[in-house]
PDB file of C-alpha atoms and ligand atoms in Angstrom:
ATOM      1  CA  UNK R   1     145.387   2.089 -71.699  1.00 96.00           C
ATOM      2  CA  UNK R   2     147.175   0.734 -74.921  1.00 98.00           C
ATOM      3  CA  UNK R   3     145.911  -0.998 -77.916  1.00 98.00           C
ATOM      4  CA  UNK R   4     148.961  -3.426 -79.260  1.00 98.00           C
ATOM      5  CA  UNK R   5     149.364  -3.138 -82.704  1.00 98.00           C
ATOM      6  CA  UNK R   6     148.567  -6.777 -83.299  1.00 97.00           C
ATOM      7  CA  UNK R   7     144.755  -5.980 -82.503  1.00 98.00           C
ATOM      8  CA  UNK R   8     144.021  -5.497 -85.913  1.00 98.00           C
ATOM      9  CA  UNK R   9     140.915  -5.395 -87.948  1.00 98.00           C
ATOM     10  CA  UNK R  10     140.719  -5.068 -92.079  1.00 98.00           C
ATOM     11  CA  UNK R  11     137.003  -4.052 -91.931  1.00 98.00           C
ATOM     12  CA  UNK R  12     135.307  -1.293 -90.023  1.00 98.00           C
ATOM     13  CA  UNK R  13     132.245  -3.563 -88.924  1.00 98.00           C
ATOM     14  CA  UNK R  14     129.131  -3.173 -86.278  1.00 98.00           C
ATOM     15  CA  UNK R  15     130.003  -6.867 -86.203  1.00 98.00           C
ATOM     16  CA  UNK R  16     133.340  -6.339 -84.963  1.00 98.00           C
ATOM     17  CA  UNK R  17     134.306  -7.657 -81.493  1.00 98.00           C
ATOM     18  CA  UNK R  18     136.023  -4.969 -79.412  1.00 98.00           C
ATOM     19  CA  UNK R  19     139.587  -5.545 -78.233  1.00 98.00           C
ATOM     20  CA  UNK R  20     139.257  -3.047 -75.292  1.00 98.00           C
ATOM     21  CA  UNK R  21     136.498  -0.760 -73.848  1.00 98.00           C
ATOM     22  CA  UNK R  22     136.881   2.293 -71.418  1.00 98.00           C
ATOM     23  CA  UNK R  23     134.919   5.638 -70.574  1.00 98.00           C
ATOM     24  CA  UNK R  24     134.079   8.567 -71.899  1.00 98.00           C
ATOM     25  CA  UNK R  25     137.304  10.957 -71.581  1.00 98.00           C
ATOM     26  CA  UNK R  26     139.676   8.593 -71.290  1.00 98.00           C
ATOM     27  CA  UNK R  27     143.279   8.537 -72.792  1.00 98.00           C
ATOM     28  CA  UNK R  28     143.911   5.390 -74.916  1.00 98.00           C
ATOM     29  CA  UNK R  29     147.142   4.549 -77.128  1.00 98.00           C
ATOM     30  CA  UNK R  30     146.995   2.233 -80.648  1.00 99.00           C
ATOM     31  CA  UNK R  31     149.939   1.391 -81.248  1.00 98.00           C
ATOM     32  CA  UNK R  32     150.185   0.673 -85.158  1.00 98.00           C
ATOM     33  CA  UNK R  33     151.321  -1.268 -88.084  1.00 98.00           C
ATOM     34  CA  UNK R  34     152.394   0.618 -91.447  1.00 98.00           C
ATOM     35  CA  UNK R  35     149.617  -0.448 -93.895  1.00 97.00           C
ATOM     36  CA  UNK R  36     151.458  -2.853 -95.409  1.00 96.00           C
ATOM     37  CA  UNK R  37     151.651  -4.854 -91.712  1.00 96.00           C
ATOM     38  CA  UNK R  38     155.105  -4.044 -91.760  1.00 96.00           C
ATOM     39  CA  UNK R  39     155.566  -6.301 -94.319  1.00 95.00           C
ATOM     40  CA  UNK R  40     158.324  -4.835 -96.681  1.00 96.00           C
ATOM     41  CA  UNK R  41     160.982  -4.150 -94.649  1.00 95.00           C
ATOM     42  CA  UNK R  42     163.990  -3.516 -97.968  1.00 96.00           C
ATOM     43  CA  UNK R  43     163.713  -2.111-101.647  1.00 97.00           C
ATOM     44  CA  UNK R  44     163.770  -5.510-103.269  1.00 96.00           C
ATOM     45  CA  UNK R  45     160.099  -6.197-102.123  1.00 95.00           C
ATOM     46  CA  UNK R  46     157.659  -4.813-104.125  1.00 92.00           C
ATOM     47  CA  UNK R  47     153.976  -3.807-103.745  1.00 90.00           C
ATOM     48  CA  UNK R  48     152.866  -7.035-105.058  1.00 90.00           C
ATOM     49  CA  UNK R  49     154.776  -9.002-101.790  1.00 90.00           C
ATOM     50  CA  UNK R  50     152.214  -8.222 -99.395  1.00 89.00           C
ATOM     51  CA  UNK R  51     148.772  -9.868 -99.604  1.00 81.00           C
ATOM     52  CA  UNK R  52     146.065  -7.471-100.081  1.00 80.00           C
ATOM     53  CA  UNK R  53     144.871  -9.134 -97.501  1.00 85.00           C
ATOM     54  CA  UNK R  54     147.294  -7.774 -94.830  1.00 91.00           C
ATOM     55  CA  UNK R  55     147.089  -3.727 -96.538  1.00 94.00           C
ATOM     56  CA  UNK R  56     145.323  -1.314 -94.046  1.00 96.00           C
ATOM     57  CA  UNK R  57     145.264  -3.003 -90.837  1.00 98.00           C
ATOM     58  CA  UNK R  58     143.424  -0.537 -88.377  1.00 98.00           C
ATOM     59  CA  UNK R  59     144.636  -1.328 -84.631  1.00 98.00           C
ATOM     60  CA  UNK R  60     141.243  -1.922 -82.713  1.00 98.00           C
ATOM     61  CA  UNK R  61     137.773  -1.638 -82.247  1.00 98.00           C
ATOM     62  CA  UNK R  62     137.835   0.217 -78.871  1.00 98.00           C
ATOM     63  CA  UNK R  63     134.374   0.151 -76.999  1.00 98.00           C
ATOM     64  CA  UNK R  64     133.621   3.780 -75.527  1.00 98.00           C
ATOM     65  CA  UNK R  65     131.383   3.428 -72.607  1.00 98.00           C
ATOM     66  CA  UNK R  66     127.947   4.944 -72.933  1.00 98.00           C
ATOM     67  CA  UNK R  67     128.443   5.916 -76.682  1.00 98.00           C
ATOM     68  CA  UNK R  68     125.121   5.060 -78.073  1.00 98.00           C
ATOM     69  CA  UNK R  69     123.942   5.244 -81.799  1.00 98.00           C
ATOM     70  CA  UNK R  70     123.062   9.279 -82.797  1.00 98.00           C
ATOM     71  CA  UNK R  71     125.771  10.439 -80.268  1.00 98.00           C
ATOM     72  CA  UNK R  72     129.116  12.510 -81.692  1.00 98.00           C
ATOM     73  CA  UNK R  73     132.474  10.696 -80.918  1.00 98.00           C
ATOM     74  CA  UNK R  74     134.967  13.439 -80.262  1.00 98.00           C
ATOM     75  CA  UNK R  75     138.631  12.043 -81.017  1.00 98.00           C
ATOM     76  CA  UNK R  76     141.882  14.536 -79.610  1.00 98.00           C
ATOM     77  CA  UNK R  77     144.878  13.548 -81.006  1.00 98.00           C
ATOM     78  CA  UNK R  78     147.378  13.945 -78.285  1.00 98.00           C
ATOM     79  CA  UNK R  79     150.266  12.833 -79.645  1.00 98.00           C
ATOM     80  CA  UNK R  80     151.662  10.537 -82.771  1.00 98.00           C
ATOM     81  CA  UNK R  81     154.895   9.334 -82.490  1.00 98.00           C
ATOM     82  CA  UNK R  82     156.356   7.335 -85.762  1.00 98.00           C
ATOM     83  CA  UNK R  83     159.420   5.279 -85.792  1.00 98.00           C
ATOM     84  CA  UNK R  84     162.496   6.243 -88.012  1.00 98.00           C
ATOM     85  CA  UNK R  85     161.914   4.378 -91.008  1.00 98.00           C
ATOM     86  CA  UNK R  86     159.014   4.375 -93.612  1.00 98.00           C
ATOM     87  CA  UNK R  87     158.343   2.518 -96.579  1.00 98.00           C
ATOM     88  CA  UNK R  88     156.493   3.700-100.298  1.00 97.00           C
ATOM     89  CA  UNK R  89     155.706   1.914-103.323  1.00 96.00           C
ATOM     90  CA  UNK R  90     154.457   2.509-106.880  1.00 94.00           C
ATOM     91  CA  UNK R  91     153.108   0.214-109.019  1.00 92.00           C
ATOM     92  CA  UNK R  92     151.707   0.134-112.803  1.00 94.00           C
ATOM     93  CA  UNK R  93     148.334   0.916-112.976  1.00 92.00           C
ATOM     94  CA  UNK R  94     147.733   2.174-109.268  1.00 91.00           C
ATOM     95  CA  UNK R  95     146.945   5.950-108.732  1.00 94.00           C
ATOM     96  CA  UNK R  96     147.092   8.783-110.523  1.00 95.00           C
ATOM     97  CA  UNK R  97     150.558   8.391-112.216  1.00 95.00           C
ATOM     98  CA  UNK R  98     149.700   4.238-112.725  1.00 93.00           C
ATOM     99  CA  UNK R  99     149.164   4.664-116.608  1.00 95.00           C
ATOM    100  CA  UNK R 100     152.921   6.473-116.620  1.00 96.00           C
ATOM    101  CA  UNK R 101     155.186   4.085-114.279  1.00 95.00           C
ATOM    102  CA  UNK R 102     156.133   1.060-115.814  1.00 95.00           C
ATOM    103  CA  UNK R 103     156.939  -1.269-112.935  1.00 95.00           C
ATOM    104  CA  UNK R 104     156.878  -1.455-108.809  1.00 95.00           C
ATOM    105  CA  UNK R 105     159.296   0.314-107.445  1.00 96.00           C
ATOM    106  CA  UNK R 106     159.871   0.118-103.390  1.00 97.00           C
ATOM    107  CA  UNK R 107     161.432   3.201-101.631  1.00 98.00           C
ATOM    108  CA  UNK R 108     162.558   2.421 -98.163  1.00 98.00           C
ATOM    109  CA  UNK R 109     163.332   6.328 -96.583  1.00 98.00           C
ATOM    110  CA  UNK R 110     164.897   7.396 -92.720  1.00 98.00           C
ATOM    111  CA  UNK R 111     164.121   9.423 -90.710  1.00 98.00           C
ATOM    112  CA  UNK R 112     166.477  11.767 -89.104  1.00 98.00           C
ATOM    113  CA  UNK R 113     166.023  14.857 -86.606  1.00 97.00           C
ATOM    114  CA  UNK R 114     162.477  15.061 -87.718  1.00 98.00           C
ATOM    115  CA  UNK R 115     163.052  15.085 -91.295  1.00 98.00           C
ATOM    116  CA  UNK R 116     162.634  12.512 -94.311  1.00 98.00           C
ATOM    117  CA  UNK R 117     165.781  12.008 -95.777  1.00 98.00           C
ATOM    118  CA  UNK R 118     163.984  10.916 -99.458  1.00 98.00           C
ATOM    119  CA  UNK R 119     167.388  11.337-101.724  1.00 97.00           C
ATOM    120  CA  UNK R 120     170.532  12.968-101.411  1.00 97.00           C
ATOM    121  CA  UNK R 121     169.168  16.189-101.946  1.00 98.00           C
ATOM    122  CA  UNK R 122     166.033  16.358-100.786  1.00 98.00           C
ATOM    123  CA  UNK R 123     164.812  16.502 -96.604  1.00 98.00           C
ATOM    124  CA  UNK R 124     161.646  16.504 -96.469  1.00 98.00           C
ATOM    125  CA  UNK R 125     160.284  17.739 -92.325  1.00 98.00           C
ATOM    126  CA  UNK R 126     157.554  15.519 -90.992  1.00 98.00           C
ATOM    127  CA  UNK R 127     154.131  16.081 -90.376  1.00 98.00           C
ATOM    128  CA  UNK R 128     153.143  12.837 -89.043  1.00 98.00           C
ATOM    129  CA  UNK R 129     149.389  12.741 -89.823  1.00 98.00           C
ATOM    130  CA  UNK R 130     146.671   9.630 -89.687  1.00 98.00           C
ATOM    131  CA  UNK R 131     145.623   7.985 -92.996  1.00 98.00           C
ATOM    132  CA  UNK R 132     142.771   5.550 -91.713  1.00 98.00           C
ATOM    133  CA  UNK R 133     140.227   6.497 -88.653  1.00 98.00           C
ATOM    134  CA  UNK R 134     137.085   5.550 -88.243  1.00 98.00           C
ATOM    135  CA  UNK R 135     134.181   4.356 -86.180  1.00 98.00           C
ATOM    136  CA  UNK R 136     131.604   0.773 -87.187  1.00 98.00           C
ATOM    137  CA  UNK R 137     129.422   1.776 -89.659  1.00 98.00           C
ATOM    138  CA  UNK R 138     125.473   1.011 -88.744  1.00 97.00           C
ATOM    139  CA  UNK R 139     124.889  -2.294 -90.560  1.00 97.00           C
ATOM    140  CA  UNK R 140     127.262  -2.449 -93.372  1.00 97.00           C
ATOM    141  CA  UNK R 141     131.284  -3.809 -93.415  1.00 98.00           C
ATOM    142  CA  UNK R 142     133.597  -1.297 -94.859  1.00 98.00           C
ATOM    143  CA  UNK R 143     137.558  -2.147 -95.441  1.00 97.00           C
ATOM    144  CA  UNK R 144     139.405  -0.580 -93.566  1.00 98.00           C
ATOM    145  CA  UNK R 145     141.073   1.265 -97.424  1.00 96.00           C
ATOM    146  CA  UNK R 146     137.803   2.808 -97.821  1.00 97.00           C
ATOM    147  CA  UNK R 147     136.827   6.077 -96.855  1.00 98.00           C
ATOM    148  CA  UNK R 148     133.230   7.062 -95.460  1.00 98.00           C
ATOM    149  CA  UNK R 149     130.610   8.489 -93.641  1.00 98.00           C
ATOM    150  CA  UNK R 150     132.232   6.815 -90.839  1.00 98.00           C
ATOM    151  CA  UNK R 151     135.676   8.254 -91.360  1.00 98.00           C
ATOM    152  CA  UNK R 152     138.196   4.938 -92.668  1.00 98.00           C
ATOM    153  CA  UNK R 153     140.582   5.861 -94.908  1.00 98.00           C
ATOM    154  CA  UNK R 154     140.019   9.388 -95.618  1.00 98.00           C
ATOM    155  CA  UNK R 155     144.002  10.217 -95.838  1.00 98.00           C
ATOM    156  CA  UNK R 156     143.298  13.903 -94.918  1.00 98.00           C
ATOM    157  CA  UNK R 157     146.834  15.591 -94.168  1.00 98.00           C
ATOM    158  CA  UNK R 158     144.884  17.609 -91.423  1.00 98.00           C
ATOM    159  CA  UNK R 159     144.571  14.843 -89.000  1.00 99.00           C
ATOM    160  CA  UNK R 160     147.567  15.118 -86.611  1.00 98.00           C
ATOM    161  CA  UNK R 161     148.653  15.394 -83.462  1.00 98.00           C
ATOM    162  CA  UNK R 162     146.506  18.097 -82.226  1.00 98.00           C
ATOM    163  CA  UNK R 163     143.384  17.969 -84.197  1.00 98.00           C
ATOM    164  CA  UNK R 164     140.276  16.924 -82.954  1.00 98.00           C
ATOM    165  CA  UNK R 165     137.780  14.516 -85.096  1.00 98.00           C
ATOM    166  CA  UNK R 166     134.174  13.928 -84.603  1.00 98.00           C
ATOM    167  CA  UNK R 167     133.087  10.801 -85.968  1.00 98.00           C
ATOM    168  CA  UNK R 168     129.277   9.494 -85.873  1.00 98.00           C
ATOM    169  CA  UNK R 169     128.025   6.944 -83.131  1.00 98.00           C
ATOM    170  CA  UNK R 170     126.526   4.167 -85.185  1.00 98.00           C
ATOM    171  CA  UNK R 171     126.263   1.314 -82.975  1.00 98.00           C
ATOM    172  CA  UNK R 172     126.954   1.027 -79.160  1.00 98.00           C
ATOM    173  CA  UNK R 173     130.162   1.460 -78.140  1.00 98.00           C
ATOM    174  CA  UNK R 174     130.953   3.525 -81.527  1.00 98.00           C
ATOM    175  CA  UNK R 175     134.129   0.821 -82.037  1.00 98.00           C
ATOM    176  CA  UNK R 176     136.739   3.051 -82.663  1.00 98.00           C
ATOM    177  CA  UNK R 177     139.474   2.114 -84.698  1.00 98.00           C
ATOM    178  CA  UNK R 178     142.575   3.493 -86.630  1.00 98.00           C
ATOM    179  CA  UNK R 179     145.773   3.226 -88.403  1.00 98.00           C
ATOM    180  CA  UNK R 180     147.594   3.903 -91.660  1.00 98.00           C
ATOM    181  CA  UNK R 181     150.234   6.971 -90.356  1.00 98.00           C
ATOM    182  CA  UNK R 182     152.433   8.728 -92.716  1.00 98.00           C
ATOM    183  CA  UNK R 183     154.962  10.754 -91.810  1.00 98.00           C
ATOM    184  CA  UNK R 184     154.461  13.162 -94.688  1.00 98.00           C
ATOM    185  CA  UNK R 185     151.776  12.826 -97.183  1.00 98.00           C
ATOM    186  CA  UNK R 186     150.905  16.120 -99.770  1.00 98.00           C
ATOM    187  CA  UNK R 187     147.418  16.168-100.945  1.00 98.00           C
ATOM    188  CA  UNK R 188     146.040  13.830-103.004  1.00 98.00           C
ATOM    189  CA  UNK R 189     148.467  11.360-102.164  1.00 97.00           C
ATOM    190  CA  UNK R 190     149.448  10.470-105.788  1.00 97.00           C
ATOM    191  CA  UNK R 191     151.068   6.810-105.882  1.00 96.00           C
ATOM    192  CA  UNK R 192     148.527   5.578-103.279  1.00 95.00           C
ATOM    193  CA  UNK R 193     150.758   5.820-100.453  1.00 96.00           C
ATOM    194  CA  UNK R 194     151.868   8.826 -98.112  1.00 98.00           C
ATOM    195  CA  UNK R 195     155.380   7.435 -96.506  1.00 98.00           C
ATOM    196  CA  UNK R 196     154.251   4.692 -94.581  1.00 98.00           C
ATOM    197  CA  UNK R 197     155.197   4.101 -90.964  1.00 98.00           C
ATOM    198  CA  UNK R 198     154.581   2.402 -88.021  1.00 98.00           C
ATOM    199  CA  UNK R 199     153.787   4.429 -85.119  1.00 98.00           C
ATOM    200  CA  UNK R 200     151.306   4.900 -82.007  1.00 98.00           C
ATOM    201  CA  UNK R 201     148.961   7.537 -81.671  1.00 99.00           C
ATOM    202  CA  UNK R 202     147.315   8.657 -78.215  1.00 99.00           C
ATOM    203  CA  UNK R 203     143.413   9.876 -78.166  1.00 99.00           C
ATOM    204  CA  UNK R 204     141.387  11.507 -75.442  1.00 98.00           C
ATOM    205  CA  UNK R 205     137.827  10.001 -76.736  1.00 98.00           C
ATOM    206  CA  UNK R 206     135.007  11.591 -75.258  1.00 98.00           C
ATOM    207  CA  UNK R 207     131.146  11.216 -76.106  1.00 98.00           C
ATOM    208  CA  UNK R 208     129.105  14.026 -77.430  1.00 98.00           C
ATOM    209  CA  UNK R 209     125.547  13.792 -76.910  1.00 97.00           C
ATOM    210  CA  UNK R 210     122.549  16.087 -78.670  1.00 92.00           C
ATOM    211  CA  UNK R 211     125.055  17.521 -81.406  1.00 91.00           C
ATOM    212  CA  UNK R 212     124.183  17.954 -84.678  1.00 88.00           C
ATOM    213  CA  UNK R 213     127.352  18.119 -86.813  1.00 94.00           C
ATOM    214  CA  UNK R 214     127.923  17.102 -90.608  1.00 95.00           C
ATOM    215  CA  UNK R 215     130.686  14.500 -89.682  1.00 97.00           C
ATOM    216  CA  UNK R 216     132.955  13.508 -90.102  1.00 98.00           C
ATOM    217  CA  UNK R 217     134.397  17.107 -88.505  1.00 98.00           C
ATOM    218  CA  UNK R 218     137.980  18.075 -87.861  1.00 98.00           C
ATOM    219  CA  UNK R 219     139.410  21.227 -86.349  1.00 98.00           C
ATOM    220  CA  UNK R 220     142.774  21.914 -86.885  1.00 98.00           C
ATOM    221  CA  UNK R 221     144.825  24.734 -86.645  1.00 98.00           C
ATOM    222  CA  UNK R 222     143.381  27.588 -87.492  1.00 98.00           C
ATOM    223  CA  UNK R 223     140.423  25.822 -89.044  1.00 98.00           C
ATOM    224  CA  UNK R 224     137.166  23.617 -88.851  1.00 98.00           C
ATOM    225  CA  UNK R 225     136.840  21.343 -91.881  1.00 98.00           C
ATOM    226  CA  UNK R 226     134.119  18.843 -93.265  1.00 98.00           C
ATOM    227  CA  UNK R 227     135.324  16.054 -94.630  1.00 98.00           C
ATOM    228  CA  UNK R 228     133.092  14.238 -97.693  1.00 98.00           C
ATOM    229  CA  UNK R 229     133.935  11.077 -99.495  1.00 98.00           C
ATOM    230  CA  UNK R 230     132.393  10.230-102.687  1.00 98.00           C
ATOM    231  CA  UNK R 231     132.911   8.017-106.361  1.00 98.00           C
ATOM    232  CA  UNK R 232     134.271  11.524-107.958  1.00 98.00           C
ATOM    233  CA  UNK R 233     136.291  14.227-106.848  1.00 98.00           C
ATOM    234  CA  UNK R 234     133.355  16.822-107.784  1.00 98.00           C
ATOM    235  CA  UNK R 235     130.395  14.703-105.845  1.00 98.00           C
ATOM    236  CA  UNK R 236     133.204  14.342-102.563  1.00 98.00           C
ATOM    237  CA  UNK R 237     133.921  18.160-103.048  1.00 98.00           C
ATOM    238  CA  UNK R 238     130.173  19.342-103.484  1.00 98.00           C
ATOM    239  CA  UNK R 239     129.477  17.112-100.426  1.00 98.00           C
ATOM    240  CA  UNK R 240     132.468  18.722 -98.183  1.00 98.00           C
ATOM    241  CA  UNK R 241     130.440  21.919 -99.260  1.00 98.00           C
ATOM    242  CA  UNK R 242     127.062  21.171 -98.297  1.00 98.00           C
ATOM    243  CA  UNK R 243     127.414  19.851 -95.532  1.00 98.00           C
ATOM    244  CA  UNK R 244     129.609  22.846 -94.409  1.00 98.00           C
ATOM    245  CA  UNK R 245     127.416  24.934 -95.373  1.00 98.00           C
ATOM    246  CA  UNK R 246     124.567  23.209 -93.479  1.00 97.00           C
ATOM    247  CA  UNK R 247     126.920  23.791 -90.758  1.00 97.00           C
ATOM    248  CA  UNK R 248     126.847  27.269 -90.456  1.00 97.00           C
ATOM    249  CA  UNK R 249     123.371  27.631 -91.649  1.00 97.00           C
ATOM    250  CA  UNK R 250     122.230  25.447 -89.055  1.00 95.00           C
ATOM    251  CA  UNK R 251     124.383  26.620 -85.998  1.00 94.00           C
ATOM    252  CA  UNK R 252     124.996  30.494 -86.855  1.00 95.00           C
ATOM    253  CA  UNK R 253     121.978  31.285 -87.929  1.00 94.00           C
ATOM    254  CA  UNK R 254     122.979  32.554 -91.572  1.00 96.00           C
ATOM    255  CA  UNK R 255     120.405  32.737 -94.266  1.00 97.00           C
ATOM    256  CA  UNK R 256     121.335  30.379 -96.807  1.00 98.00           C
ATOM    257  CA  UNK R 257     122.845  32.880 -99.078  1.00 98.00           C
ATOM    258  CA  UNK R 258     124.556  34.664 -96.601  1.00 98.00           C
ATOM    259  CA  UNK R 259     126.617  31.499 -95.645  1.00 98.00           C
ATOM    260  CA  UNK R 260     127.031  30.477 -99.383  1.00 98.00           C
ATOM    261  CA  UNK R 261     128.707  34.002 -99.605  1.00 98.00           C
ATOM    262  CA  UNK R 262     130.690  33.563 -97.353  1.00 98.00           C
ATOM    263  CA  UNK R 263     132.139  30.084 -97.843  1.00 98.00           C
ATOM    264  CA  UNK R 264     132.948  31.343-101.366  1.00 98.00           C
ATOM    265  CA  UNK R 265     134.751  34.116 -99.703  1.00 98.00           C
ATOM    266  CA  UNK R 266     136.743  32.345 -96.517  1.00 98.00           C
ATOM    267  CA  UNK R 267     135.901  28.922 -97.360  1.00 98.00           C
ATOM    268  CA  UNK R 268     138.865  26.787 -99.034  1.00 98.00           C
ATOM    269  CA  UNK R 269     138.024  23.595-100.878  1.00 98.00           C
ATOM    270  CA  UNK R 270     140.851  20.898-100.830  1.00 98.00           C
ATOM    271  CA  UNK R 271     141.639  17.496-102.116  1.00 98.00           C
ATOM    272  CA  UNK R 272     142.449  15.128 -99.143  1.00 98.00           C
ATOM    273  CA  UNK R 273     143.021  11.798-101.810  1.00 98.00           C
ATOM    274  CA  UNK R 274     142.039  10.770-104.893  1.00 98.00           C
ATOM    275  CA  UNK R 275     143.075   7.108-105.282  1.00 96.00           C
ATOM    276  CA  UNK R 276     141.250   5.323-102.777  1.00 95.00           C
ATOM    277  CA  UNK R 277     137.865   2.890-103.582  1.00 95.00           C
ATOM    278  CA  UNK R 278     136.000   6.414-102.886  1.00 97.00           C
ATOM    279  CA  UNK R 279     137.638  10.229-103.708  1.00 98.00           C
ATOM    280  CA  UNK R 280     137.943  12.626-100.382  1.00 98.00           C
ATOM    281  CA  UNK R 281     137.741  16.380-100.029  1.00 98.00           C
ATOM    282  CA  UNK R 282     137.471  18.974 -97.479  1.00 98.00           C
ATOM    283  CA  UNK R 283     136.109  22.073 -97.244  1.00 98.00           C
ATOM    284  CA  UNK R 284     138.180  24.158 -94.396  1.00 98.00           C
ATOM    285  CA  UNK R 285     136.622  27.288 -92.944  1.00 98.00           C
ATOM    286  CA  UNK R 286     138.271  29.935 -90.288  1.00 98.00           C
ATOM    287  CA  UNK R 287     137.519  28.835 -86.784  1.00 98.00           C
ATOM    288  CA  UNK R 288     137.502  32.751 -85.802  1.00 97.00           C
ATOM    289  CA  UNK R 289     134.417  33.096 -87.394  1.00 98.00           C
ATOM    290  CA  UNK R 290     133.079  30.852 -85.457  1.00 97.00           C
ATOM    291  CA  UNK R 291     134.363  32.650 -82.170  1.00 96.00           C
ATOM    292  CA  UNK R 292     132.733  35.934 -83.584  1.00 96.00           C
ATOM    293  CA  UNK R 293     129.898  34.429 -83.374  1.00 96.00           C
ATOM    294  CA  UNK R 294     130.421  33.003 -79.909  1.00 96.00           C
ATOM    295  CA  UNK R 295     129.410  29.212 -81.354  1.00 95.00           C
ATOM    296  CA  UNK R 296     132.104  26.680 -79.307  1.00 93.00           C
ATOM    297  CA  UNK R 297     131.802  23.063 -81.092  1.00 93.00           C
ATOM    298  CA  UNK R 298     131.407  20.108 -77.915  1.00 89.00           C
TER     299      UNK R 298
HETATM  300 CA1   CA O 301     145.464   5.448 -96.680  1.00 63.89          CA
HETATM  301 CA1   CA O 302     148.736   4.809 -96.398  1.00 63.89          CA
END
């Protein structure tokens, strides 16, 4: 099944109608727009160009058969593909640099054999990753630039192809939606964009029920990470802690000492962005441990 990328929605909202539906362990594709709706296309059109009504478009809701509100939606990203030209911006005033640059400047970069050709001495190799991914929140509309409980625009580097997110259920049919790739983004994501590119992205989505997992949840690589957004950095971070810590309190049976030891041991705090409406960090923790202690997440 495919999602075209001109099933859009700005808001992540339980009142959302959903553009396509399908069962639990399916494979779907979203195809998807650049968050500025492919709008600046050359370096003479600035940030400014594009309505802020057309930034963030997140290609669905998709309606998962039998999700139902308290049930885990488990997300495996099978593949990303982008296309071979991305887009940034910087404007006055606008992330962490904005009180430094002095006017918009558009960057429009290629893409060659897999790397980002961003001057002429610089190749930067992709890592095409997911900036906005999320599920309907319970009663509430969040934009789609707005990171959450729900997932939305957390802009965590971690989420590509091969990573697996758990989102919450809120509502039935859990209205999956997503959008927002970059083909490279560092952490942080200092001018308020990663390079931003159209793309598809292909999910397995499969329904978890009777889990009880600080979400949103992402295992990558060699780690399992929870992912907090907050108004500050230090109330995001402190929440990526907790609630990893909860984790492994919860589901390995540590004391709560004994798992605060050892988060501030193996555990590595990380910015995902700080320039969105809310800040995001993650907490990352080794996924062996887990193994050792024979614990396999749904
Ligand atoms: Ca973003
Ligand atoms: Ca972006």
């Amino acid at each position: 099944m495919r999602i075209p990328k001109e099933q859009v929605v700005l808001k992540m909202s339980p009142r959302n109608k959903e553009v396509a539906s399908t069962d639990s362990g399916s494979v779907v594709t979203f195809e998807t727009c650049d968050c500025f709706s492919n709008q600046i296309q050359q370096e003479d059109q600035p940030f400014s160009s594009v309505g802020w009504d057309l930034i963030n478009p997140a290609t669905g809701p998709l309606y998962v058969n039998g999700a139902e509100p308290g049930d885990v939606l488990k997300v495996k990203i099978l593949d990303i593909k982008i296309e071979d030209k991305g887009v940034m911006t910087t404007a006055p005033k606008m992330g962490v640099l904005g009180d430094i640059i002095p006017e918009e400047k558009t960057k429009v970069i290629s893409i060659k054999d897999g790397k980002a050709l961003f001057n002429d001495k610089i190749q930067i190799p992709v890592k095409p990753m997911i900036g906005v991914i999320g599920t309907a929140p319970k009663t509430e509309e969040i934009p789609t630039g707005t990171p959450g409980a729900h997932g939305g625009n957390m802009d965590c580097k971690r989420i590509v192809k091969g990573a697996t997110l758990y989102l919450p259920v809120n509502v039935p049919g859990a209205l999956l939606s997503m959008g927002d790739l970059h083909a490279v983004m560092g952490d942080g994501e200092i001018v308020i964009c990663g390079l931003e590119i159209p793309g598809e992205i292909t999910v397995e989505v499969s329904v978890l029920k009777d889990q009880s997992l600080p979400l949103p949840m992402l295992v990558e690589g060699e780690n399992v990470m929870a992912i907090a957004s907050a108004e500050t950095l230090d109330e995001a971070a402190k929440m990526a802690t907790v609630n990893m810590h909860s984790f492994l309190v919860e589901n390995l049976k540590m004391s709560v000492e004994e798992a605060g030891m050892l988060l501030s041991l193996v555990g590595d705090l990380r910015i995902c962005q700080v320039v969105d409406p809310l800040m995001t960090a993650r907490m990352e923790f080794p996924l062996s441990i887990l193994d050792q202690y024979e614990y396999k997440l749904g």
